[in-house]
Coordinates of C-alpha atoms and ligand atoms in Angstrom, one line a residue:
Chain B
X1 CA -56.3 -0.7 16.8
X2 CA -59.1 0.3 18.7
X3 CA -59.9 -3.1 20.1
X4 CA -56.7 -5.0 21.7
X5 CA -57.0 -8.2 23.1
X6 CA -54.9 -9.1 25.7
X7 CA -55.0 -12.0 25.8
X8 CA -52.9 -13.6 23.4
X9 CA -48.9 -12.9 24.5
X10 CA -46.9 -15.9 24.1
X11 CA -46.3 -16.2 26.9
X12 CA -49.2 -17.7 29.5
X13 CA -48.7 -16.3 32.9
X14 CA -48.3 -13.2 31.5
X15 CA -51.7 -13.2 29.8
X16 CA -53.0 -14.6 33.4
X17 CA -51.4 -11.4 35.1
X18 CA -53.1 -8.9 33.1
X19 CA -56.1 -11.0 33.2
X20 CA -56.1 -11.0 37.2
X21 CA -55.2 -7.3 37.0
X22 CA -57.9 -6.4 35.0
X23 CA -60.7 -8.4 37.6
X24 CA -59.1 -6.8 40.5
X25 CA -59.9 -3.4 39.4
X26 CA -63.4 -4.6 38.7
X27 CA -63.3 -6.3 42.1
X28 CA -62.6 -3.0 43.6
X29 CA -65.3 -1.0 41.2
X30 CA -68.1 -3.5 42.2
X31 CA -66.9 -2.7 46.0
X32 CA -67.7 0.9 45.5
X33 CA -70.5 0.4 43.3
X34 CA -72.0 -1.7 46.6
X35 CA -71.2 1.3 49.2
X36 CA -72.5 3.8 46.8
X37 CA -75.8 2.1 47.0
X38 CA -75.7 1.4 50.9
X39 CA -75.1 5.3 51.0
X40 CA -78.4 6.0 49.1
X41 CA -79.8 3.8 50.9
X42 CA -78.8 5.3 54.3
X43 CA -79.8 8.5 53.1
X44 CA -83.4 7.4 51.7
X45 CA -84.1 5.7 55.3
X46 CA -81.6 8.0 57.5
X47 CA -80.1 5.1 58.8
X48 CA -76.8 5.9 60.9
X49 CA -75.7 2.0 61.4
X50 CA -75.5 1.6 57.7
X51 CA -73.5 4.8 57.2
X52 CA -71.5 3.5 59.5
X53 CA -70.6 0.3 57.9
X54 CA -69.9 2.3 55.0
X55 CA -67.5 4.7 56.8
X56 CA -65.5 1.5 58.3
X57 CA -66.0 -0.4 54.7
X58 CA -63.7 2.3 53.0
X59 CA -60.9 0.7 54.5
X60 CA -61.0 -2.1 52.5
X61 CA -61.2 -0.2 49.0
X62 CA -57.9 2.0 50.3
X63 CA -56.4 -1.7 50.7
X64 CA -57.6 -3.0 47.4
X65 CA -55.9 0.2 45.9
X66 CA -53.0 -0.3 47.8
X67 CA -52.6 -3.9 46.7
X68 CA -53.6 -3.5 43.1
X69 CA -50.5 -0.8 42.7
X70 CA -48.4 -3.0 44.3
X71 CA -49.5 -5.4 41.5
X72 CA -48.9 -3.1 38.9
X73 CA -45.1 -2.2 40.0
X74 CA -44.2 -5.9 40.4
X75 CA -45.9 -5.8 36.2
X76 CA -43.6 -2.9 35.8
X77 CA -40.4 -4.4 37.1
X78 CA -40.6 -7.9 36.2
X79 CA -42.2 -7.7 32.5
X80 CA -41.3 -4.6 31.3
X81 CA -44.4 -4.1 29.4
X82 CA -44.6 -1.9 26.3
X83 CA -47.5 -0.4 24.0
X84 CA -50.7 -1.6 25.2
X85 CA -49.7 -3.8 27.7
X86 CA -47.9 -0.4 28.8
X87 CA -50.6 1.4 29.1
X88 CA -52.6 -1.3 30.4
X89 CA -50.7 -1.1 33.8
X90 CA -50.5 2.9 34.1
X91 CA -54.3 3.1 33.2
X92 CA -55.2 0.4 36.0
X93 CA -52.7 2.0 38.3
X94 CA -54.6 5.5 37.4
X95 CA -57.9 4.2 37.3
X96 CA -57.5 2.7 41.3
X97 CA -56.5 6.4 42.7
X98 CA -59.7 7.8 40.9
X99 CA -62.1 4.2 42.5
X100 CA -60.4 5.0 45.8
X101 CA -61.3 8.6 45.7
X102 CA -64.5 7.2 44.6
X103 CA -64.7 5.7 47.9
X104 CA -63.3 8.8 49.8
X105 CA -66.2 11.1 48.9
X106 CA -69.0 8.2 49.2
X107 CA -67.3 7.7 53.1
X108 CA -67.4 11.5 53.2
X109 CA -71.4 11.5 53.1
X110 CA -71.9 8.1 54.9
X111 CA -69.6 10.0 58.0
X112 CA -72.2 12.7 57.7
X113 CA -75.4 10.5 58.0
X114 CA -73.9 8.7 61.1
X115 CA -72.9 11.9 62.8
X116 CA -76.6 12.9 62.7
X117 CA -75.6 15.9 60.4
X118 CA -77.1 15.0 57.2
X119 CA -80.8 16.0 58.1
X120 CA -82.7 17.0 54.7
X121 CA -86.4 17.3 53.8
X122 CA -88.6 15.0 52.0
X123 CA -88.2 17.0 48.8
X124 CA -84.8 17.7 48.4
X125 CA -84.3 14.1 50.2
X126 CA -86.1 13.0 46.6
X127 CA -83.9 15.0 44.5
X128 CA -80.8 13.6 46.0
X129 CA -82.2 9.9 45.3
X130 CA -82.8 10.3 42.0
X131 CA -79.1 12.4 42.2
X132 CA -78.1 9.2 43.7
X133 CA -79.5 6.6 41.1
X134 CA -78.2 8.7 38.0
X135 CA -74.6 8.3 40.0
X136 CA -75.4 4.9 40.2
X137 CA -76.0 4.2 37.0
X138 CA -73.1 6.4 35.3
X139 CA -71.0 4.1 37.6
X140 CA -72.5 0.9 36.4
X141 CA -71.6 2.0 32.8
X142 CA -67.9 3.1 34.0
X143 CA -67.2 -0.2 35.2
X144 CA -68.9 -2.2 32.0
X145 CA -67.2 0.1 29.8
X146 CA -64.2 -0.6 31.7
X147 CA -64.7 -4.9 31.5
X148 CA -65.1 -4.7 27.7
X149 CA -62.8 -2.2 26.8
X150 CA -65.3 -0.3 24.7
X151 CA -64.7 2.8 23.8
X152 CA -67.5 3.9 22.4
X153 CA -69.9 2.9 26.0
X154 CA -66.8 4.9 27.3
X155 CA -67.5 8.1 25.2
X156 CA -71.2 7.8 25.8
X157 CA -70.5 7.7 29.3
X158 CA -68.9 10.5 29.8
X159 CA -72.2 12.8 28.5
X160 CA -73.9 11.6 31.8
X161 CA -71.8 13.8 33.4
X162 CA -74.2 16.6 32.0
X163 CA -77.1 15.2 33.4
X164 CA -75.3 14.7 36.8
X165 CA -74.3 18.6 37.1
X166 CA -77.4 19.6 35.9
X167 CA -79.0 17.9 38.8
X168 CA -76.7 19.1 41.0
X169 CA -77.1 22.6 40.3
X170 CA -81.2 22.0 40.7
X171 CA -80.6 20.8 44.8
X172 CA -78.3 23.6 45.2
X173 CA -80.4 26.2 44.0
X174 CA -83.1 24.6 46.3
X175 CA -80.4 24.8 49.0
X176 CA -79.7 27.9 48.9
X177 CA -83.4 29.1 49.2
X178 CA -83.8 26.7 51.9
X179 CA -80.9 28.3 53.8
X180 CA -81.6 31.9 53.8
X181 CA -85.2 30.9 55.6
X182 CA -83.7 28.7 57.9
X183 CA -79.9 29.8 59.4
X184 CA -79.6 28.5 62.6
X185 CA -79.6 24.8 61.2
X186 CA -76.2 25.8 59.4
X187 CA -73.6 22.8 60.4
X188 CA -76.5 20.2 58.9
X189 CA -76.6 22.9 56.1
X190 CA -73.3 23.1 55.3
X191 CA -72.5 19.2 55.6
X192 CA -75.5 18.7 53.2
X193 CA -74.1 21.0 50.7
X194 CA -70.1 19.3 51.0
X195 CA -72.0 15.3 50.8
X196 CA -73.8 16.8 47.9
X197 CA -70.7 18.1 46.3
X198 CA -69.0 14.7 47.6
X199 CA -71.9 12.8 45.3
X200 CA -71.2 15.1 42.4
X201 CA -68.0 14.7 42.0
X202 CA -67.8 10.8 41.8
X203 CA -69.1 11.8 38.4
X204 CA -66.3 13.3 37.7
X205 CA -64.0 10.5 38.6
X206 CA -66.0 7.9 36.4
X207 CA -65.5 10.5 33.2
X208 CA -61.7 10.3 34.2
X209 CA -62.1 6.2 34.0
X210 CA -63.8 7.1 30.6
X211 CA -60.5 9.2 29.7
X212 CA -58.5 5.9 30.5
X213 CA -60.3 4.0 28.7
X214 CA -59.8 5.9 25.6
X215 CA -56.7 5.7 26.3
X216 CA -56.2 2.3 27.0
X217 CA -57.7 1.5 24.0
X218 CA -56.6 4.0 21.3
X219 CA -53.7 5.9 22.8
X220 CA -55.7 9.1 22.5
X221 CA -55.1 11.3 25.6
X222 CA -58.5 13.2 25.7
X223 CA -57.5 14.9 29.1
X224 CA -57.8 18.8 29.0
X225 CA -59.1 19.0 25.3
X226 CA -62.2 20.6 24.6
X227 CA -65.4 18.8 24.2
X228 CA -65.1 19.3 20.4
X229 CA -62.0 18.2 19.9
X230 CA -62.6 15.2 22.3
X231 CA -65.9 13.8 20.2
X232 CA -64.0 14.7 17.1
X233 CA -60.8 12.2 18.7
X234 CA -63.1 9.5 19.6
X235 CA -65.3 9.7 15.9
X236 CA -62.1 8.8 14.7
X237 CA -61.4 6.3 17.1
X238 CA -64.7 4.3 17.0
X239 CA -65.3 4.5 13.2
X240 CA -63.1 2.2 11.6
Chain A
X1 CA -42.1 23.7 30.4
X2 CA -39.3 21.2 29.9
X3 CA -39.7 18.6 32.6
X4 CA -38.2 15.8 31.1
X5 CA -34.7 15.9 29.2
X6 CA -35.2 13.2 27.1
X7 CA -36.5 14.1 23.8
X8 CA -36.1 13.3 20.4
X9 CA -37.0 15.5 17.5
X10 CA -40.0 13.4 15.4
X11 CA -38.8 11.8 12.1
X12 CA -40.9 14.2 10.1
X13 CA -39.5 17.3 11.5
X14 CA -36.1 16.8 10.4
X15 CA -34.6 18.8 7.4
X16 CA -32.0 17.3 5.7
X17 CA -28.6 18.3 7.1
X18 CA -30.0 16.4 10.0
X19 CA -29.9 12.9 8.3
X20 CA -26.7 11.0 8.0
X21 CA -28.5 8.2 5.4
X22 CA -31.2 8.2 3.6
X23 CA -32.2 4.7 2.2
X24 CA -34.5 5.4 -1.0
X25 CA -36.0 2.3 -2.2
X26 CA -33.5 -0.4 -1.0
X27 CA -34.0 -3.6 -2.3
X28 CA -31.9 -6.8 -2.0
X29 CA -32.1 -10.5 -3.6
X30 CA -29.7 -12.8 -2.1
X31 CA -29.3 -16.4 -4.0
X32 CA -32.7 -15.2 -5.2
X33 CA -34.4 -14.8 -2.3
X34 CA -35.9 -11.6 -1.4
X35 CA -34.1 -10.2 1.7
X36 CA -35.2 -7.0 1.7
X37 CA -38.4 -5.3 -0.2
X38 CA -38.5 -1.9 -0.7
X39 CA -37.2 -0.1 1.9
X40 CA -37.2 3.5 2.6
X41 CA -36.1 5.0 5.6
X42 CA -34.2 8.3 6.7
X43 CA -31.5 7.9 9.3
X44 CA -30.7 11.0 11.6
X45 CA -27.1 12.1 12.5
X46 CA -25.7 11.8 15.3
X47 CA -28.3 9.5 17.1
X48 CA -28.7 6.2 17.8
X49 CA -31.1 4.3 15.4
X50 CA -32.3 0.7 16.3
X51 CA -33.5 -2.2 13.6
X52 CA -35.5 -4.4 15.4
X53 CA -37.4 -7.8 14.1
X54 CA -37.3 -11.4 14.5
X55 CA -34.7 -13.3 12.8
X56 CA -34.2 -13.8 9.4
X57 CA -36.0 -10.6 8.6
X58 CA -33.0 -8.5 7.3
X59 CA -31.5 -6.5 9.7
X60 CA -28.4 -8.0 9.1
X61 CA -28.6 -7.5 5.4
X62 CA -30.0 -4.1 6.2
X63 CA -27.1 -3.1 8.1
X64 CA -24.7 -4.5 5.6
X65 CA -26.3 -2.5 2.9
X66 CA -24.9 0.5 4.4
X67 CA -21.2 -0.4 4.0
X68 CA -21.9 -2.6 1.1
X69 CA -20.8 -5.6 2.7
X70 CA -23.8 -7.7 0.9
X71 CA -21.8 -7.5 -2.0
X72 CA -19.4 -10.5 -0.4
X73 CA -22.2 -12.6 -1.0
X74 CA -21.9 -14.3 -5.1
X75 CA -25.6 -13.7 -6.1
X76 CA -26.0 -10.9 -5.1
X77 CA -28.8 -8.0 -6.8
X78 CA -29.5 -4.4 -5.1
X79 CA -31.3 -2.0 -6.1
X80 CA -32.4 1.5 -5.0
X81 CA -30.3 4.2 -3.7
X82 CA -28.2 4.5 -0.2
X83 CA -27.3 8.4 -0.4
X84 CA -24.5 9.3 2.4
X85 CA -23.0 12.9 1.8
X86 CA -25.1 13.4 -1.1
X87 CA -23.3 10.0 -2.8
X88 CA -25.2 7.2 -3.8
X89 CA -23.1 4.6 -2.1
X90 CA -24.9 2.0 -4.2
X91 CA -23.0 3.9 -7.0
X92 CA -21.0 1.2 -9.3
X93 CA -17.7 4.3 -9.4
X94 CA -18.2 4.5 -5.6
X95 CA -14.8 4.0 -3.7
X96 CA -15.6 0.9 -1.4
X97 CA -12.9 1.3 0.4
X98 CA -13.2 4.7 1.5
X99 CA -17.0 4.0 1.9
X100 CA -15.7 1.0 4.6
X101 CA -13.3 3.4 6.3
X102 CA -16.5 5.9 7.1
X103 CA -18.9 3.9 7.9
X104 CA -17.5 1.2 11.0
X105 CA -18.9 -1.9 11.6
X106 CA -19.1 -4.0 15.4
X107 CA -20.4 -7.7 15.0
X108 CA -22.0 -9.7 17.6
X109 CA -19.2 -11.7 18.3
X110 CA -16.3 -9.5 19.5
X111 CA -13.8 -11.1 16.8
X112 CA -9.8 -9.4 17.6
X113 CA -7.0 -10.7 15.5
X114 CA -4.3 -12.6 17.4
X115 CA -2.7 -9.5 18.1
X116 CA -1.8 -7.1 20.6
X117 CA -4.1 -5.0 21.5
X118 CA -2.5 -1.8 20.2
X119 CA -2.5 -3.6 16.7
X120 CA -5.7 -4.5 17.0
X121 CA -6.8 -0.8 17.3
X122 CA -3.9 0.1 14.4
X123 CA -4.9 -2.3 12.5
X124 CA -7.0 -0.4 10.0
X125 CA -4.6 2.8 10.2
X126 CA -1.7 0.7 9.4
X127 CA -3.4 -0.9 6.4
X128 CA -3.5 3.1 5.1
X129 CA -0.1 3.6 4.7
X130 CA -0.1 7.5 5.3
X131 CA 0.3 8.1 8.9
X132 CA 3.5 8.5 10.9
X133 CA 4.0 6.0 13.8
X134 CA 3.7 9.4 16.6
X135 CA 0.3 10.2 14.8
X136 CA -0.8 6.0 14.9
X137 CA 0.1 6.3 18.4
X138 CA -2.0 9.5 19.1
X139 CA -5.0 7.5 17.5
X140 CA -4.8 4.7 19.1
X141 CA -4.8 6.6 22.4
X142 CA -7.9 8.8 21.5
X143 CA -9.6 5.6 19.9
X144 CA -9.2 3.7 23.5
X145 CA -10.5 6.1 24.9
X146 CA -13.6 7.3 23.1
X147 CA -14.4 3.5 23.5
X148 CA -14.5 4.1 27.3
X149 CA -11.1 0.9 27.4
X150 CA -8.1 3.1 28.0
X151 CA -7.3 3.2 31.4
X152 CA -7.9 -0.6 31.5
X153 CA -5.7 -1.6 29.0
X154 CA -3.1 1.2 28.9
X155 CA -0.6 -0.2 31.0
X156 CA -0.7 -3.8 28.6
X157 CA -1.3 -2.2 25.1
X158 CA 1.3 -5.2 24.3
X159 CA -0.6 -8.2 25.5
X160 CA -2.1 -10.3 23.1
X161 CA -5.8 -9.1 22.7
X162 CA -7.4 -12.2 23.3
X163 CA -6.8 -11.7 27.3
X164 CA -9.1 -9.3 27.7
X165 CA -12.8 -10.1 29.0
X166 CA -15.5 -10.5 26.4
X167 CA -16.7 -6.8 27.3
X168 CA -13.3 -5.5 27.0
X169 CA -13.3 -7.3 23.5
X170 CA -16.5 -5.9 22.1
X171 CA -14.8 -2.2 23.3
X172 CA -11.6 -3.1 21.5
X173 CA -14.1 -3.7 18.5
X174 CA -15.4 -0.2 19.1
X175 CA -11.8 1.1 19.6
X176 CA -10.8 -0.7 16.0
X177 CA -13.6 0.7 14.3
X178 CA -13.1 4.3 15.7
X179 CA -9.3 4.9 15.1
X180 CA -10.5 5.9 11.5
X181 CA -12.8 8.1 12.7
X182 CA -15.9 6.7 11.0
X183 CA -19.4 9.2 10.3
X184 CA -20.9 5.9 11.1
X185 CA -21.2 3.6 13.5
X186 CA -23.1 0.1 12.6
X187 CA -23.8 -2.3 15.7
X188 CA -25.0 -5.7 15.0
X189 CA -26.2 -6.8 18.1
X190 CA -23.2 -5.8 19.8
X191 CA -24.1 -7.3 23.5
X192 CA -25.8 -10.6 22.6
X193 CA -22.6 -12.1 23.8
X194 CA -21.6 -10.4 27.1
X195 CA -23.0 -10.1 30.6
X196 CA -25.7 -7.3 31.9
X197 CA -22.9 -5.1 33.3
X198 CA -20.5 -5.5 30.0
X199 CA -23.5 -4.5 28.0
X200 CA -24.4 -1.1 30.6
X201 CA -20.8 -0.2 29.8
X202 CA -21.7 -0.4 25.8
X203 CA -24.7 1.2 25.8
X204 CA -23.1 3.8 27.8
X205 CA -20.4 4.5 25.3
X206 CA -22.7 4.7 22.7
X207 CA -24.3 7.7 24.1
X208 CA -21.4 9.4 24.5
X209 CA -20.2 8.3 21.4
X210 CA -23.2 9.3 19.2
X211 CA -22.4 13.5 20.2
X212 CA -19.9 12.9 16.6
X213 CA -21.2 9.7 15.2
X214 CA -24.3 8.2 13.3
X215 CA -25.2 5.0 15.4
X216 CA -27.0 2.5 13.6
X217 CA -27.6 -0.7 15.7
X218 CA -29.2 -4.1 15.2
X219 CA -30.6 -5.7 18.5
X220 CA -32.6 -8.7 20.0
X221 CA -33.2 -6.9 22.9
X222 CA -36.4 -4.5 22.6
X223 CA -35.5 -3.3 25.9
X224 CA -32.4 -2.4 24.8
X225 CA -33.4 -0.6 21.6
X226 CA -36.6 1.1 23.8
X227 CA -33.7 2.1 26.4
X228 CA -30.7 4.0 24.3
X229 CA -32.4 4.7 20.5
X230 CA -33.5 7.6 19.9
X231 CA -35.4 6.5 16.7
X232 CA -36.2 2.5 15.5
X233 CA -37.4 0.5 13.1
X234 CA -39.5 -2.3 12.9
X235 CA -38.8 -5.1 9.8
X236 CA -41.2 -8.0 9.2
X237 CA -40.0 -9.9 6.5
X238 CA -38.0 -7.9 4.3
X239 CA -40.5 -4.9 4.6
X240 CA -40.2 -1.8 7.1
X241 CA -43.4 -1.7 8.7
X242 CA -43.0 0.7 11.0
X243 CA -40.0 3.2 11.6
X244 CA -40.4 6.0 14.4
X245 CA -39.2 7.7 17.5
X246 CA -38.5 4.6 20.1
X247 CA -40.7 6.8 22.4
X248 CA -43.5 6.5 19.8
X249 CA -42.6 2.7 18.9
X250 CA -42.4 1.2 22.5
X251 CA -45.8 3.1 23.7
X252 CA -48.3 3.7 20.9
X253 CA -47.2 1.8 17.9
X254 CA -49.4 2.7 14.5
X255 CA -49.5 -0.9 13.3
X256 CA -51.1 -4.3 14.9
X257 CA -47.4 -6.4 13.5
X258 CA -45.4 -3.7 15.7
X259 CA -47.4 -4.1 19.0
X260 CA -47.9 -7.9 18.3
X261 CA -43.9 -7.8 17.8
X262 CA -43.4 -5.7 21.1
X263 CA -45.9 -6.9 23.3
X264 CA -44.7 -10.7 22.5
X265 CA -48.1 -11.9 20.8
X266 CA -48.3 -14.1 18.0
X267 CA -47.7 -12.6 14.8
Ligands
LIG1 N1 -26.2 -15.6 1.6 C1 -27.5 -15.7 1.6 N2 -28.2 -16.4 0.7 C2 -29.5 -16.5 0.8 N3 -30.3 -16.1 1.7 C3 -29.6 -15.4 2.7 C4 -28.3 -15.2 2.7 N4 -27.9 -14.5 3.8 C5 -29.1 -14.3 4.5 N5 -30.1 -14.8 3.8 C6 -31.5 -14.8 4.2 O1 -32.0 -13.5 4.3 C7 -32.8 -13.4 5.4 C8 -32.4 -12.3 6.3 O2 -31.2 -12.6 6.9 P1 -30.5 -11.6 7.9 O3 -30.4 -10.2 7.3 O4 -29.3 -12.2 8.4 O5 -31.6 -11.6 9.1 P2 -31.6 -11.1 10.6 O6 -30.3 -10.3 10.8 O7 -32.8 -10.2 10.7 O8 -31.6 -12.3 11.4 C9 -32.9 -14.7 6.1 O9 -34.1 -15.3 5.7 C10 -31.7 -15.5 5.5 O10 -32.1 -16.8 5.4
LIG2 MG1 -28.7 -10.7 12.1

C-alpha cells in the first residue's frame, strides 16, 4: 500500500476535510518557502526592511500552525480516523511543528540582518547564497514530495541533506579562519555563525517531512534507524 | 522503558497454553451457500477478541461455530477442526451440552425469559440438576456480580426481569451466561441495542471479566472493537483477510480490503 488515495471514503465531507487539510499544510509550506527566499534575498543585497518583513511575517506561519492543529483535533474528535487516515492527521499535525520551526530559524537570520549584525564578505556572502539556493531547493522538493505523496521524491530528498552539511561545514571552516584574523568584530561573528546554523538546520526539518512522508505512506517509521537500514526500509517500500 | 500500559502480546508470539481456540480450517455451507471459507485463526485466553466485517460476512456464523449452534440450522455442512482443551469440538462424540455450558453466548438483543430475575440468572444451573438451592443461591450472587448488576438489582431479585432497563438486560444476559462459569465468553454485538452510557458499563465489564474468561465478540462498531480488543479480525465474505493485534489493525493494516473496510472507502 504504498500509494493511498484519500480521496475515496464514502463519505464526502470527509474526503473534503482531509483534502482542505492536506492544502493547508501546503498553504503554510509555500509561506515559508516565500520567506526563505526573501531571506536570501535580504542577505544577497543586505537589505534590513526586507528582513524585517520577514521577522513580522513569522507571525502568520505560527498562526497557520496554530490553526492547522486545531484542525487536526476537531479530525481527531469528530471522525475518529484510523489507518491511513490516522496517520494522515498525526503526520500533518507533525509536519506543521517542523514548517513552523522552519519559520523560526529563517526569522532567526532575518532578525540578524535587520539588527545590522549579519555583516559578511563578498566571498563567504557567495557561499551562503549558493547555501541558500540548495536550502531552497531541498524545500521545494519537501513540499512536492509532500503534495503527491511520493515516497520515493521523499527518499531522494532526504540525501540533499549531505550536500547541505557539506556546505555548511565549507563556510564554517572559512569562519573560523576569518575569525582568528579579525576578533574584535565578534557579536557580527558570532550571529553569522548561529543564522548559518539557523539555515542549516531547516535541512534538517525538511528530512523530518521526508520521515513523515514515509510514514504517511507506508507506515515505516524510519526515525532513528541507520542510513542502511532506512534505504533498505524504503527499497522495500518503493519496489512493488 | 514502559511508558504505556496497554500492550498486547503479537499473535505470533504466543505458545500454545496461551490460546483458548484454535480454529483450523473452518468451513461452513448453510442451505448451500458458502458462509464461511477456510478459516484459520488462533484465539488467545483470556483476552478480548473482536470479528469485525460488514454484514452478511459470517461473523455470526463464525461465532456460532464455536458453540456449535450452526448446527440448528437443517442444511447444515462443517468442516475443519474447532480444537478447545485439546478437543475437537467439531467432534461428532463431542458432548454438546457440556460444550454449550463452557462456552456462553450474549445476543444482540438482551432476550430474558418472563421470569424473575434470580431465575433468569438460575436458569441454566437449575436445568443441571446437581446443585443445592444454598449453592444456586451463592452463584447467582457471584454471577450478579461479576456482571457489574448486583447492587442494582439485589434488593428486587423477585421482580419480573423484564423491568429492568435495556442495559440492565444485556448485564442480566451476562449474569445468565456466567453462573455456569463458562471458559468462554461469545458477544454478538452485545450493545447495538442500548444507549452510549449502557454500552461504557459493558465494555467495562468485559475488561474485568476477561482476567478468567476468553471474550470473543462480534461488533458493528470499529470503534468499539479498536477501543476494548486486544486482538481482531477482519472477514470479507466468508474469508479472514486479516486477523491481528487491534493496535496493528486500526493503525497499519497489511491489506487494501482492511483499510478500505476501516477507513470507510468503497470496497
Ligand atoms: N440459515 C441460513 N441459510 C442460508 N444462508 C444463511 C443462513 N444464515 C445465514 N446465512 C447467510 O450467511 C451469510 C453470513 O451470515 P451471518 O453470519 O449472519 O453474517 P453477519 O453476522 O456477518 O452479518 C449471509 O450472507 C447470510 O445470508
Ligand atoms: Mg450477525
Amino acid at each position: 500500500m504504498a500509494h493511498i488515495d484519500f480521496n475515496t471514503h464514502i463519505s464526502v465531507s470527509f474526503n473534503k476535510e482531509l483534502e482542505d487539510l492536506r492544502n493547508a499544510v501546503l498553504v503554510m509550506g509555500g509561506e515559508v518557502e516565500q520567506q526563505l527566499l526573501n531571506v536570501i534575498q535580504a542577505i544577497q543585497f543586505n537589505e534590513a526592511s526586507r528582513a524585517e518583513k520577514v521577522v513580522l511575517n513569522d507571525m502568520r506561519i505560527n498562526q497557520l500552525e496554530v490553526e492547522i492543529d486545531k484542525e487536526c483535533l476537531r479530525i481527531l474528535a469528530t471522525r475518529n480516523p484510523t489507518a491511513s487516515d490516522l496517520r494522515l492527521v498525526m503526520t500533518v499535525s507533525k509536519t506543521t511543528t517542523d514548517i513552523e520551526r522552519m519559520g523560526d530559524e529563517i526569522a532567526r537570520v532575518a532578525k540578524y540582518i535587520s539588527q545590522g549584525i549579519f555583516q559578511i564578505d563578498e566571498q563567504i556572502k557567495l557561499n551562503t547564497i549558493v547555501l541558500g539556493e540548495e536550502i531552497i531547493k531541498m524545500m521545494q522538493k519537501t513540499f512536492d514530495a509532500f503534495a503527491r505523496q511520493d515516497v520515493q521524491s521523499a527518499a531522494l530528498v532526504f540525501e540533499r541533506d549531505d550536500i547541505i552539511d557539506a556546505k555548511y561545514e565549507h563556510i564554517m571552516l572559512m569562519l573560523k579562519d576569518r575569525l582568528r584574523h579579525e576578533v574584535e568584530q565578534l557579536d557580527n561573528w558570532l550571529a553569522i555563525m548561529s543564522g548559518l546554523r539557523a539555515l542549516e538546520r531547516i535541512g534538517d526539518h525538511c528530512k523530518n517531512l521526508c520521515e513523515y512522508i514515509i510514514y504517511l505512506a507506508g507506515g515505516q517509521d524510519i526515525r532513528h534507524t541507520s542510513t542502511k537500514k532506512m534505504q533498505k526500509k524504503i527499497k522495500a517500500l518503493i519496489s512493488p | 522503558m514502559n511508558l504505556f500500559s496497554r500492550k498486547t502480546t503479537p499473535l505470533k508470539k504466543l505458545t500454545p497454553e496461551n490460546i483458548a481456540v484454535n480454529i483450523e480450517s473452518l468451513s461452513v455451507e448453510l442451505n448451500n451457500k458458502v458462509v464461511l471459507d477456510n478459516i484459520s485463526m488462533r484465539i488467545p485466553a483470556y483476552s478480548i477478541t473482536s470479528i469485525i466485517g460488514q454484514s452478511g460476512c459470517g461473523k455470526t456464523t463464525l461465532l456460532n461455530s464455536m458453540n456449535r449452534m450452526n448446527e440448528l440450522i437443517t442444511d447444515h455442512k462443517i468442516t475443519g477442526h474447532i480444537w478447545m482443551d485439546k478437543r475437537d469440538i467439531n467432534h461428532k462424540r463431542e458432548n454438546v451440552a457440556r460444550l454449550r455450558t463452557n462456552v456462553g453466548m450474549v445476543f444482540q438483543q438482551p432476550n430474558p425469559f418472563p421470569m424473575t430475575i434470580y431465575e433468569n440468572v438460575g436458569f441454566g444451573l437449575k436445568l443441571q440438576q446437581q446443585y443445592s438451592r444454598r449453592q444456586i443461591d451463592d452463584a447467582i450472587e457471584k454471577a450478579l456480580i461479576n456482571a457489574g448488576l448486583w447492587d442494582e438489582v439485589k434488593d428486587r431479585l423477585h421482580e419480573p426481569a423484564m423491568i429492568l432497563s435495556g442495559g440492565q438486560q444485556q448485564r442480566l444476559m451476562i449474569a445468565r451466561a456466567l453462573a455456569l462459569k463458562p471458559q468462554i465468553l461469545l458477544l454478538d454485538e452485545p450493545t447495538s441495542a442500548l444507549d452510549p452510557l449502557a454500552t461504557l458499563f459493558i465494555e467495562e465489564l468485559m475488561q474485568s471479566l476477561k482476567q478468567h474468561t476468553t471474550i470473543v465478540m462480534v461488533t458493528h462498531n470499529m470503534q468499539q472493537a479498536a477501543r476494548i480488543s486486544d486482538y481482531t479480525a477482519f472477514i470479507h465474505k466468508g474469508e479472514l483477510i486479516e486477523y491481528t493485534d487491534s493496535d496493528s489493525l486500526f493503525t497499519q493494516p497489511k491489506h487494501k480490503q482492511t483499510e478500505d473496510y476501516i477507513t470507510g472507502r468503497y470496497g
